[in-house]
Short mmCIF file of N, CA and C in Angstrom, two decimals:
data_model
loop_
_atom_site.label_atom_id
_atom_site.label_comp_id
_atom_site.label_asym_id
_atom_site.label_seq_id
_atom_site.Cartn_x
_atom_site.Cartn_y
_atom_site.Cartn_z
N HIS A 13 31.69 -24.42 1.04
CA HIS A 13 30.38 -24.63 0.47
C HIS A 13 29.93 -23.38 -0.27
N VAL A 14 28.95 -23.56 -1.14
CA VAL A 14 28.46 -22.45 -1.96
C VAL A 14 27.73 -21.44 -1.10
N GLN A 15 28.00 -20.17 -1.35
CA GLN A 15 27.37 -19.13 -0.54
C GLN A 15 27.21 -17.87 -1.35
N LEU A 16 26.09 -17.19 -1.13
CA LEU A 16 25.84 -15.86 -1.69
C LEU A 16 25.53 -14.94 -0.52
N VAL A 17 26.23 -13.83 -0.44
CA VAL A 17 26.02 -12.91 0.67
C VAL A 17 25.75 -11.52 0.12
N GLU A 18 24.56 -11.01 0.43
CA GLU A 18 24.18 -9.67 -0.01
C GLU A 18 24.56 -8.64 1.05
N SER A 19 24.78 -7.42 0.58
CA SER A 19 25.03 -6.30 1.48
C SER A 19 24.66 -5.01 0.76
N GLY A 20 24.62 -3.92 1.52
CA GLY A 20 24.39 -2.61 0.92
C GLY A 20 22.99 -2.06 1.09
N GLY A 21 22.10 -2.84 1.68
CA GLY A 21 20.76 -2.34 1.90
C GLY A 21 20.74 -1.28 2.99
N GLY A 22 19.56 -0.68 3.18
CA GLY A 22 19.44 0.33 4.21
C GLY A 22 18.13 1.08 4.09
N SER A 23 18.01 2.14 4.90
CA SER A 23 16.83 3.01 4.87
C SER A 23 17.21 4.34 4.25
N VAL A 24 16.51 4.72 3.19
CA VAL A 24 16.82 5.95 2.48
C VAL A 24 15.55 6.73 2.20
N ASN A 25 15.72 7.98 1.85
CA ASN A 25 14.58 8.82 1.48
C ASN A 25 14.27 8.70 0.00
N LEU A 26 13.08 9.10 -0.35
CA LEU A 26 12.61 9.10 -1.74
C LEU A 26 13.63 9.77 -2.66
N GLY A 27 13.93 9.11 -3.76
CA GLY A 27 14.82 9.67 -4.76
C GLY A 27 16.29 9.37 -4.57
N ARG A 28 16.66 8.78 -3.45
CA ARG A 28 18.06 8.47 -3.20
C ARG A 28 18.45 7.15 -3.86
N SER A 29 19.72 6.78 -3.66
CA SER A 29 20.28 5.59 -4.31
C SER A 29 20.93 4.65 -3.30
N LEU A 30 21.01 3.40 -3.68
CA LEU A 30 21.76 2.40 -2.93
C LEU A 30 22.47 1.49 -3.92
N ASN A 31 23.65 1.04 -3.54
CA ASN A 31 24.38 0.08 -4.38
C ASN A 31 24.47 -1.24 -3.63
N LEU A 32 23.70 -2.22 -4.07
CA LEU A 32 23.68 -3.51 -3.41
C LEU A 32 24.79 -4.39 -3.99
N SER A 33 25.37 -5.22 -3.13
CA SER A 33 26.43 -6.13 -3.55
C SER A 33 26.06 -7.56 -3.20
N CYS A 34 26.54 -8.48 -4.00
CA CYS A 34 26.35 -9.91 -3.73
C CYS A 34 27.66 -10.62 -4.03
N GLU A 35 28.27 -11.13 -2.98
CA GLU A 35 29.53 -11.84 -3.15
C GLU A 35 29.28 -13.34 -3.17
N ALA A 36 29.78 -13.99 -4.21
CA ALA A 36 29.65 -15.43 -4.37
C ALA A 36 30.93 -16.13 -3.92
N SER A 37 30.77 -17.24 -3.23
CA SER A 37 31.94 -18.01 -2.83
C SER A 37 31.60 -19.50 -2.88
N GLY A 38 32.64 -20.30 -3.06
CA GLY A 38 32.46 -21.75 -3.08
C GLY A 38 32.09 -22.32 -4.42
N PHE A 39 31.86 -21.48 -5.41
CA PHE A 39 31.54 -21.97 -6.75
C PHE A 39 32.84 -22.33 -7.47
N PRO A 40 32.83 -23.42 -8.23
CA PRO A 40 34.06 -23.82 -8.93
C PRO A 40 34.54 -22.76 -9.91
N SER A 41 33.61 -22.02 -10.51
CA SER A 41 34.00 -21.01 -11.48
C SER A 41 32.89 -20.01 -11.65
N MET A 42 33.28 -18.74 -11.82
CA MET A 42 32.28 -17.70 -12.11
C MET A 42 31.95 -17.66 -13.59
N GLN A 43 32.73 -18.40 -14.39
CA GLN A 43 32.56 -18.32 -15.83
C GLN A 43 31.25 -18.91 -16.31
N ARG A 44 30.65 -19.77 -15.50
CA ARG A 44 29.38 -20.38 -15.91
C ARG A 44 28.25 -19.99 -14.97
N LEU A 45 28.44 -18.93 -14.24
CA LEU A 45 27.46 -18.54 -13.22
C LEU A 45 26.67 -17.32 -13.68
N SER A 46 25.39 -17.50 -13.89
CA SER A 46 24.51 -16.38 -14.17
C SER A 46 23.89 -15.93 -12.85
N MET A 47 23.78 -14.63 -12.69
CA MET A 47 23.34 -14.07 -11.42
C MET A 47 22.11 -13.19 -11.61
N GLY A 48 21.26 -13.19 -10.61
CA GLY A 48 20.07 -12.35 -10.69
C GLY A 48 19.78 -11.68 -9.36
N TRP A 49 19.04 -10.59 -9.44
CA TRP A 49 18.54 -9.90 -8.26
C TRP A 49 17.02 -9.99 -8.26
N PHE A 50 16.48 -10.30 -7.09
CA PHE A 50 15.05 -10.42 -6.90
C PHE A 50 14.67 -9.61 -5.66
N ARG A 51 13.38 -9.36 -5.49
CA ARG A 51 12.93 -8.72 -4.27
C ARG A 51 11.56 -9.25 -3.88
N GLN A 52 11.28 -9.11 -2.60
CA GLN A 52 9.99 -9.54 -2.09
C GLN A 52 9.53 -8.56 -1.03
N ALA A 53 8.39 -7.94 -1.29
CA ALA A 53 7.78 -7.04 -0.33
C ALA A 53 6.79 -7.83 0.51
N PRO A 54 6.48 -7.36 1.72
CA PRO A 54 5.54 -8.07 2.59
C PRO A 54 4.21 -8.30 1.88
N GLY A 55 3.74 -9.54 1.90
CA GLY A 55 2.46 -9.86 1.31
C GLY A 55 2.46 -10.00 -0.19
N LYS A 56 3.64 -9.89 -0.80
CA LYS A 56 3.73 -9.98 -2.26
C LYS A 56 4.64 -11.13 -2.67
N GLU A 57 4.52 -11.54 -3.93
CA GLU A 57 5.38 -12.59 -4.44
C GLU A 57 6.77 -12.04 -4.75
N ARG A 58 7.74 -12.94 -4.71
CA ARG A 58 9.09 -12.55 -5.07
C ARG A 58 9.15 -12.30 -6.57
N GLU A 59 9.79 -11.21 -6.95
CA GLU A 59 9.84 -10.85 -8.37
C GLU A 59 11.28 -10.64 -8.82
N GLY A 60 11.52 -10.96 -10.08
CA GLY A 60 12.83 -10.76 -10.68
C GLY A 60 13.02 -9.31 -11.08
N LEU A 61 14.19 -8.76 -10.79
CA LEU A 61 14.49 -7.37 -11.10
C LEU A 61 15.49 -7.25 -12.25
N ALA A 62 16.56 -8.03 -12.15
CA ALA A 62 17.63 -7.92 -13.14
C ALA A 62 18.49 -9.17 -13.09
N ALA A 63 19.14 -9.45 -14.19
CA ALA A 63 20.03 -10.60 -14.24
C ALA A 63 21.15 -10.34 -15.23
N ILE A 64 22.24 -11.08 -15.06
CA ILE A 64 23.39 -10.93 -15.96
C ILE A 64 23.99 -12.30 -16.20
N ASP A 65 24.38 -12.57 -17.44
CA ASP A 65 25.01 -13.86 -17.70
C ASP A 65 26.50 -13.65 -17.94
N PRO A 66 27.29 -14.69 -17.69
CA PRO A 66 28.75 -14.51 -17.68
C PRO A 66 29.41 -14.48 -19.05
N THR A 67 28.76 -15.12 -20.03
CA THR A 67 29.44 -15.29 -21.31
C THR A 67 29.68 -13.96 -22.02
N TYR A 68 28.61 -13.21 -22.18
CA TYR A 68 28.74 -11.92 -22.88
C TYR A 68 28.37 -10.74 -21.99
N GLY A 69 28.08 -11.03 -20.73
CA GLY A 69 27.67 -9.95 -19.83
C GLY A 69 26.35 -9.33 -20.22
N ARG A 70 25.51 -10.11 -20.87
CA ARG A 70 24.21 -9.58 -21.26
C ARG A 70 23.38 -9.34 -20.01
N THR A 71 22.57 -8.30 -20.04
CA THR A 71 21.75 -7.95 -18.90
C THR A 71 20.27 -7.98 -19.26
N PHE A 72 19.46 -8.24 -18.25
CA PHE A 72 18.02 -8.32 -18.41
C PHE A 72 17.38 -7.55 -17.26
N TYR A 73 16.28 -6.86 -17.54
CA TYR A 73 15.63 -6.05 -16.52
C TYR A 73 14.12 -6.21 -16.58
N ALA A 74 13.53 -6.12 -15.39
CA ALA A 74 12.07 -6.01 -15.32
C ALA A 74 11.66 -4.60 -15.72
N ASP A 75 10.49 -4.48 -16.31
CA ASP A 75 10.02 -3.16 -16.75
C ASP A 75 9.93 -2.18 -15.58
N SER A 76 9.63 -2.71 -14.41
CA SER A 76 9.41 -1.84 -13.25
C SER A 76 10.68 -1.12 -12.80
N VAL A 77 11.84 -1.63 -13.20
CA VAL A 77 13.09 -1.01 -12.74
C VAL A 77 14.00 -0.58 -13.89
N LYS A 78 13.59 -0.86 -15.11
CA LYS A 78 14.42 -0.51 -16.27
C LYS A 78 14.64 0.99 -16.30
N GLY A 79 15.90 1.39 -16.45
CA GLY A 79 16.24 2.81 -16.47
C GLY A 79 16.60 3.36 -15.10
N ARG A 80 16.23 2.65 -14.04
CA ARG A 80 16.57 3.11 -12.68
C ARG A 80 17.60 2.22 -12.03
N PHE A 81 17.53 0.92 -12.30
CA PHE A 81 18.45 -0.05 -11.69
C PHE A 81 19.44 -0.54 -12.74
N THR A 82 20.66 -0.82 -12.29
CA THR A 82 21.69 -1.34 -13.19
C THR A 82 22.42 -2.49 -12.52
N ILE A 83 22.48 -3.62 -13.22
CA ILE A 83 23.21 -4.78 -12.71
C ILE A 83 24.58 -4.82 -13.39
N SER A 84 25.59 -5.19 -12.60
CA SER A 84 26.94 -5.31 -13.15
C SER A 84 27.68 -6.39 -12.37
N GLN A 85 28.82 -6.79 -12.89
CA GLN A 85 29.58 -7.83 -12.21
C GLN A 85 31.07 -7.54 -12.24
N ASP A 86 31.74 -8.00 -11.23
CA ASP A 86 33.20 -7.95 -11.15
C ASP A 86 33.64 -9.39 -10.93
N LYS A 87 34.04 -10.05 -12.01
CA LYS A 87 34.38 -11.46 -11.93
C LYS A 87 35.59 -11.68 -11.03
N ALA A 88 36.51 -10.74 -11.03
CA ALA A 88 37.71 -10.89 -10.21
C ALA A 88 37.35 -10.93 -8.73
N LYS A 89 36.28 -10.24 -8.36
CA LYS A 89 35.85 -10.21 -6.96
C LYS A 89 34.69 -11.17 -6.71
N SER A 90 34.26 -11.88 -7.76
CA SER A 90 33.13 -12.80 -7.64
C SER A 90 31.91 -12.08 -7.06
N THR A 91 31.70 -10.87 -7.52
CA THR A 91 30.66 -10.02 -6.94
C THR A 91 29.77 -9.46 -8.05
N VAL A 92 28.49 -9.42 -7.76
CA VAL A 92 27.51 -8.80 -8.63
C VAL A 92 26.88 -7.64 -7.88
N TYR A 93 26.64 -6.56 -8.60
CA TYR A 93 26.10 -5.35 -7.99
C TYR A 93 24.74 -5.01 -8.58
N LEU A 94 23.94 -4.31 -7.79
CA LEU A 94 22.70 -3.74 -8.29
C LEU A 94 22.67 -2.29 -7.83
N GLN A 95 22.91 -1.40 -8.76
CA GLN A 95 22.82 0.03 -8.47
C GLN A 95 21.36 0.43 -8.60
N THR A 96 20.81 0.92 -7.50
CA THR A 96 19.41 1.32 -7.49
C THR A 96 19.31 2.83 -7.33
N ASN A 97 18.74 3.49 -8.32
CA ASN A 97 18.61 4.94 -8.33
C ASN A 97 17.15 5.37 -8.28
N SER A 98 16.95 6.62 -7.92
CA SER A 98 15.60 7.20 -7.89
C SER A 98 14.63 6.29 -7.16
N LEU A 99 15.03 5.89 -5.98
CA LEU A 99 14.22 4.94 -5.22
C LEU A 99 12.88 5.52 -4.80
N LYS A 100 11.89 4.64 -4.79
CA LYS A 100 10.53 5.02 -4.45
C LYS A 100 10.06 4.18 -3.26
N PRO A 101 9.04 4.61 -2.55
CA PRO A 101 8.53 3.78 -1.45
C PRO A 101 8.13 2.38 -1.90
N GLU A 102 7.64 2.25 -3.12
CA GLU A 102 7.24 0.92 -3.61
C GLU A 102 8.43 0.01 -3.89
N ASP A 103 9.64 0.53 -3.80
CA ASP A 103 10.83 -0.30 -3.93
C ASP A 103 11.20 -0.96 -2.59
N THR A 104 10.48 -0.61 -1.54
CA THR A 104 10.75 -1.20 -0.23
C THR A 104 10.49 -2.69 -0.26
N ALA A 105 11.51 -3.47 0.09
CA ALA A 105 11.43 -4.93 0.03
C ALA A 105 12.72 -5.53 0.55
N MET A 106 12.69 -6.85 0.71
CA MET A 106 13.93 -7.60 0.93
C MET A 106 14.48 -7.94 -0.45
N TYR A 107 15.74 -7.63 -0.65
CA TYR A 107 16.38 -7.87 -1.95
C TYR A 107 17.29 -9.08 -1.85
N TYR A 108 17.12 -10.00 -2.79
CA TYR A 108 17.86 -11.25 -2.79
C TYR A 108 18.72 -11.39 -4.04
N CYS A 109 19.85 -12.00 -3.84
CA CYS A 109 20.73 -12.38 -4.93
C CYS A 109 20.54 -13.88 -5.17
N ALA A 110 20.61 -14.29 -6.43
CA ALA A 110 20.45 -15.69 -6.77
C ALA A 110 21.41 -16.06 -7.90
N ALA A 111 21.73 -17.34 -7.97
CA ALA A 111 22.67 -17.80 -9.00
C ALA A 111 22.20 -19.11 -9.61
N ARG A 112 22.55 -19.27 -10.85
CA ARG A 112 22.28 -20.53 -11.54
C ARG A 112 23.46 -20.82 -12.46
N ILE A 113 23.74 -22.10 -12.61
CA ILE A 113 24.90 -22.47 -13.42
C ILE A 113 24.44 -22.65 -14.86
N VAL A 114 24.54 -21.57 -15.58
CA VAL A 114 24.21 -21.56 -17.01
C VAL A 114 24.96 -20.41 -17.65
N CYS A 115 25.47 -20.63 -18.83
CA CYS A 115 26.32 -19.62 -19.46
C CYS A 115 25.52 -18.49 -20.11
N ARG A 116 24.31 -18.81 -20.54
CA ARG A 116 23.51 -17.80 -21.22
C ARG A 116 22.10 -17.78 -20.66
N LEU A 117 21.59 -16.59 -20.47
CA LEU A 117 20.21 -16.42 -20.04
C LEU A 117 19.34 -16.05 -21.22
N GLY A 118 18.04 -16.31 -21.05
CA GLY A 118 17.10 -15.94 -22.11
C GLY A 118 15.83 -15.39 -21.51
N VAL A 119 14.74 -15.66 -22.14
CA VAL A 119 13.46 -15.08 -21.72
C VAL A 119 13.02 -15.57 -20.34
N ARG A 120 13.59 -16.67 -19.88
CA ARG A 120 13.22 -17.21 -18.58
C ARG A 120 14.16 -16.71 -17.48
N TRP A 121 14.81 -15.59 -17.70
CA TRP A 121 15.82 -15.10 -16.75
C TRP A 121 15.25 -14.82 -15.37
N SER A 122 13.95 -14.54 -15.30
CA SER A 122 13.37 -14.15 -14.02
C SER A 122 12.58 -15.26 -13.34
N VAL A 123 12.65 -16.47 -13.89
CA VAL A 123 11.91 -17.59 -13.29
C VAL A 123 12.62 -18.06 -12.03
N LEU A 124 11.94 -17.95 -10.91
CA LEU A 124 12.57 -18.18 -9.62
C LEU A 124 13.13 -19.59 -9.48
N TYR A 125 12.37 -20.60 -9.84
CA TYR A 125 12.79 -21.97 -9.55
C TYR A 125 13.96 -22.41 -10.41
N GLU A 126 14.34 -21.63 -11.38
CA GLU A 126 15.51 -21.98 -12.19
C GLU A 126 16.81 -21.51 -11.54
N TYR A 127 16.70 -20.79 -10.43
CA TYR A 127 17.88 -20.39 -9.69
C TYR A 127 18.06 -21.33 -8.50
N LYS A 128 19.18 -22.01 -8.47
CA LYS A 128 19.41 -23.03 -7.45
C LYS A 128 19.95 -22.44 -6.15
N TYR A 129 20.68 -21.35 -6.26
CA TYR A 129 21.37 -20.80 -5.09
C TYR A 129 20.81 -19.42 -4.75
N TRP A 130 20.58 -19.19 -3.47
CA TRP A 130 20.00 -17.94 -3.01
C TRP A 130 20.74 -17.41 -1.80
N GLY A 131 20.84 -16.10 -1.71
CA GLY A 131 21.34 -15.46 -0.51
C GLY A 131 20.22 -15.24 0.48
N ARG A 132 20.57 -14.66 1.63
CA ARG A 132 19.58 -14.44 2.68
C ARG A 132 18.88 -13.10 2.57
N GLY A 133 19.40 -12.24 1.73
CA GLY A 133 18.72 -10.98 1.47
C GLY A 133 19.28 -9.80 2.24
N THR A 134 18.99 -8.62 1.70
CA THR A 134 19.33 -7.36 2.36
C THR A 134 18.12 -6.44 2.23
N GLN A 135 17.75 -5.80 3.33
CA GLN A 135 16.52 -5.01 3.37
C GLN A 135 16.75 -3.61 2.80
N VAL A 136 15.83 -3.20 1.94
CA VAL A 136 15.81 -1.84 1.42
C VAL A 136 14.49 -1.20 1.82
N THR A 137 14.58 -0.06 2.49
CA THR A 137 13.40 0.66 2.92
C THR A 137 13.47 2.08 2.41
N VAL A 138 12.43 2.52 1.71
CA VAL A 138 12.40 3.85 1.13
C VAL A 138 11.20 4.60 1.70
N SER A 139 11.45 5.78 2.24
CA SER A 139 10.35 6.55 2.82
C SER A 139 10.36 7.99 2.31
#
């Protein structure tokens, strides 16, 4: 069955980095799978951080993380990464990986309900 499993979260100090991973399994092909990273802090709505589409590897970022976070993919490992640098306390949240079967992303890359598949999340705490 289809599954997304996140890993790499943890507790770090201000200014440090974490590399989050999301391994996809059970999908017929990664060639049509666009992937995104989202986060949700306590009491706040879930927000889109970054996304990547499979066709050209185009990437999309929220303004809040542009320049600090980098999304990448390794199709051979069916894994998407989110490198998070210069972490701040306001980055503290549960981080989720999500997938949708579409070859190209556009301006709606961060719309939550357009992602059909979700992981269970990995916690990032910055102090």
